[in-house]
Amino acid sequence: SIKEQMRILLEMPITNKSRINRLKEAGFEAEEINNQLYLTYSIFEKALTGDVKATSLIFKTIQNEDGEKANSFNDTLNDLFQI
């Protein structure tokens, strides 16, 4: 299914050297670096520039509407893309 394929893609390691270096410069270790981390970090950087959608996604990831912790980043992506 598309949902399972998305999860596989998110867990895959990054091969793009500039993306790897960007995450290493931010303090991440090589074994931590994958597509999910890159996507998360990219959203975080956009939020720092004042991007309201990125900021909203971060808050939604941290909390659900009831104020409880969200299940996972993947669950939030699933909600956003309705997959």
PDB file of C-alpha atoms in Angstrom, residues 25-83:
ATOM      1  CA  GLU A  25      26.757  19.843  10.680  1.00  0.00           C
ATOM      2  CA  ALA A  26      23.595  20.099  12.781  1.00  0.00           C
ATOM      3  CA  GLY A  27      25.064  17.517  15.155  1.00  0.00           C
ATOM      4  CA  PHE A  28      23.509  14.247  14.048  1.00  0.00           C
ATOM      5  CA  GLU A  29      25.505  11.022  13.896  1.00  0.00           C
ATOM      6  CA  ALA A  30      25.775   9.083  10.639  1.00  0.00           C
ATOM      7  CA  GLU A  31      23.774   6.126  11.985  1.00  0.00           C
ATOM      8  CA  GLU A  32      20.840   8.440  12.831  1.00  0.00           C
ATOM      9  CA  ILE A  33      20.550   9.918   9.351  1.00  0.00           C
ATOM     10  CA  ASN A  34      17.665   8.774   7.189  1.00  0.00           C
ATOM     11  CA  ASN A  35      14.908  10.351   5.096  1.00  0.00           C
ATOM     12  CA  GLN A  36      12.622  10.813   8.085  1.00  0.00           C
ATOM     13  CA  LEU A  37      15.268  12.770   9.982  1.00  0.00           C
ATOM     14  CA  TYR A  38      15.997  14.911   6.929  1.00  0.00           C
ATOM     15  CA  LEU A  39      12.325  15.659   6.415  1.00  0.00           C
ATOM     16  CA  THR A  40      11.868  16.473  10.111  1.00  0.00           C
ATOM     17  CA  TYR A  41      14.918  18.721  10.153  1.00  0.00           C
ATOM     18  CA  SER A  42      13.807  20.501   6.972  1.00  0.00           C
ATOM     19  CA  ILE A  43      10.389  21.213   8.492  1.00  0.00           C
ATOM     20  CA  PHE A  44      12.084  22.465  11.661  1.00  0.00           C
ATOM     21  CA  GLU A  45      14.298  24.829   9.645  1.00  0.00           C
ATOM     22  CA  LYS A  46      11.265  26.183   7.767  1.00  0.00           C
ATOM     23  CA  ALA A  47       9.484  26.796  11.070  1.00  0.00           C
ATOM     24  CA  LEU A  48      12.480  28.789  12.298  1.00  0.00           C
ATOM     25  CA  THR A  49      12.010  31.158   9.345  1.00  0.00           C
ATOM     26  CA  GLY A  50       8.411  31.803  10.391  1.00  0.00           C
ATOM     27  CA  ASP A  51       6.666  29.343   8.077  1.00  0.00           C
ATOM     28  CA  VAL A  52       3.261  28.927   9.706  1.00  0.00           C
ATOM     29  CA  LYS A  53       2.472  25.558   8.092  1.00  0.00           C
ATOM     30  CA  ALA A  54       5.768  24.089   9.247  1.00  0.00           C
ATOM     31  CA  THR A  55       5.232  25.439  12.745  1.00  0.00           C
ATOM     32  CA  SER A  56       1.724  24.002  12.807  1.00  0.00           C
ATOM     33  CA  LEU A  57       3.005  20.598  11.708  1.00  0.00           C
ATOM     34  CA  ILE A  58       5.570  20.608  14.509  1.00  0.00           C
ATOM     35  CA  PHE A  59       2.942  21.421  17.118  1.00  0.00           C
ATOM     36  CA  LYS A  60       0.591  18.805  15.683  1.00  0.00           C
ATOM     37  CA  THR A  61       3.386  16.266  15.873  1.00  0.00           C
ATOM     38  CA  ILE A  62       4.025  17.065  19.515  1.00  0.00           C
ATOM     39  CA  GLN A  63       0.396  17.244  20.604  1.00  0.00           C
ATOM     40  CA  ASN A  64      -2.918  16.050  19.326  1.00  0.00           C
ATOM     41  CA  GLU A  65      -6.088  18.091  19.774  1.00  0.00           C
ATOM     42  CA  ASP A  66      -6.613  16.754  23.325  1.00  0.00           C
ATOM     43  CA  GLY A  67      -3.198  17.988  24.417  1.00  0.00           C
ATOM     44  CA  GLU A  68      -1.771  14.475  24.578  1.00  0.00           C
ATOM     45  CA  LYS A  69       1.418  13.471  22.852  1.00  0.00           C
ATOM     46  CA  ALA A  70       0.923  12.391  19.250  1.00  0.00           C
ATOM     47  CA  ASN A  71       1.682   8.763  18.466  1.00  0.00           C
ATOM     48  CA  SER A  72       4.482   9.428  16.013  1.00  0.00           C
ATOM     49  CA  PHE A  73       5.739  11.639  13.229  1.00  0.00           C
ATOM     50  CA  ASN A  74       4.577   8.991  10.735  1.00  0.00           C
ATOM     51  CA  ASP A  75       1.036   9.167  12.127  1.00  0.00           C
ATOM     52  CA  THR A  76       1.061  12.930  11.643  1.00  0.00           C
ATOM     53  CA  LEU A  77       2.270  12.555   8.048  1.00  0.00           C
ATOM     54  CA  ASN A  78      -0.450   9.982   7.470  1.00  0.00           C
ATOM     55  CA  ASP A  79      -3.049  12.453   8.747  1.00  0.00           C
ATOM     56  CA  LEU A  80      -1.721  15.236   6.556  1.00  0.00           C
ATOM     57  CA  PHE A  81      -1.580  13.131   3.389  1.00  0.00           C
ATOM     58  CA  GLN A  82      -4.580  11.002   4.391  1.00  0.00           C
ATOM     59  CA  ILE A  83      -2.780   7.787   3.518  1.00  0.00           C
TER      60      ILE A  83
END
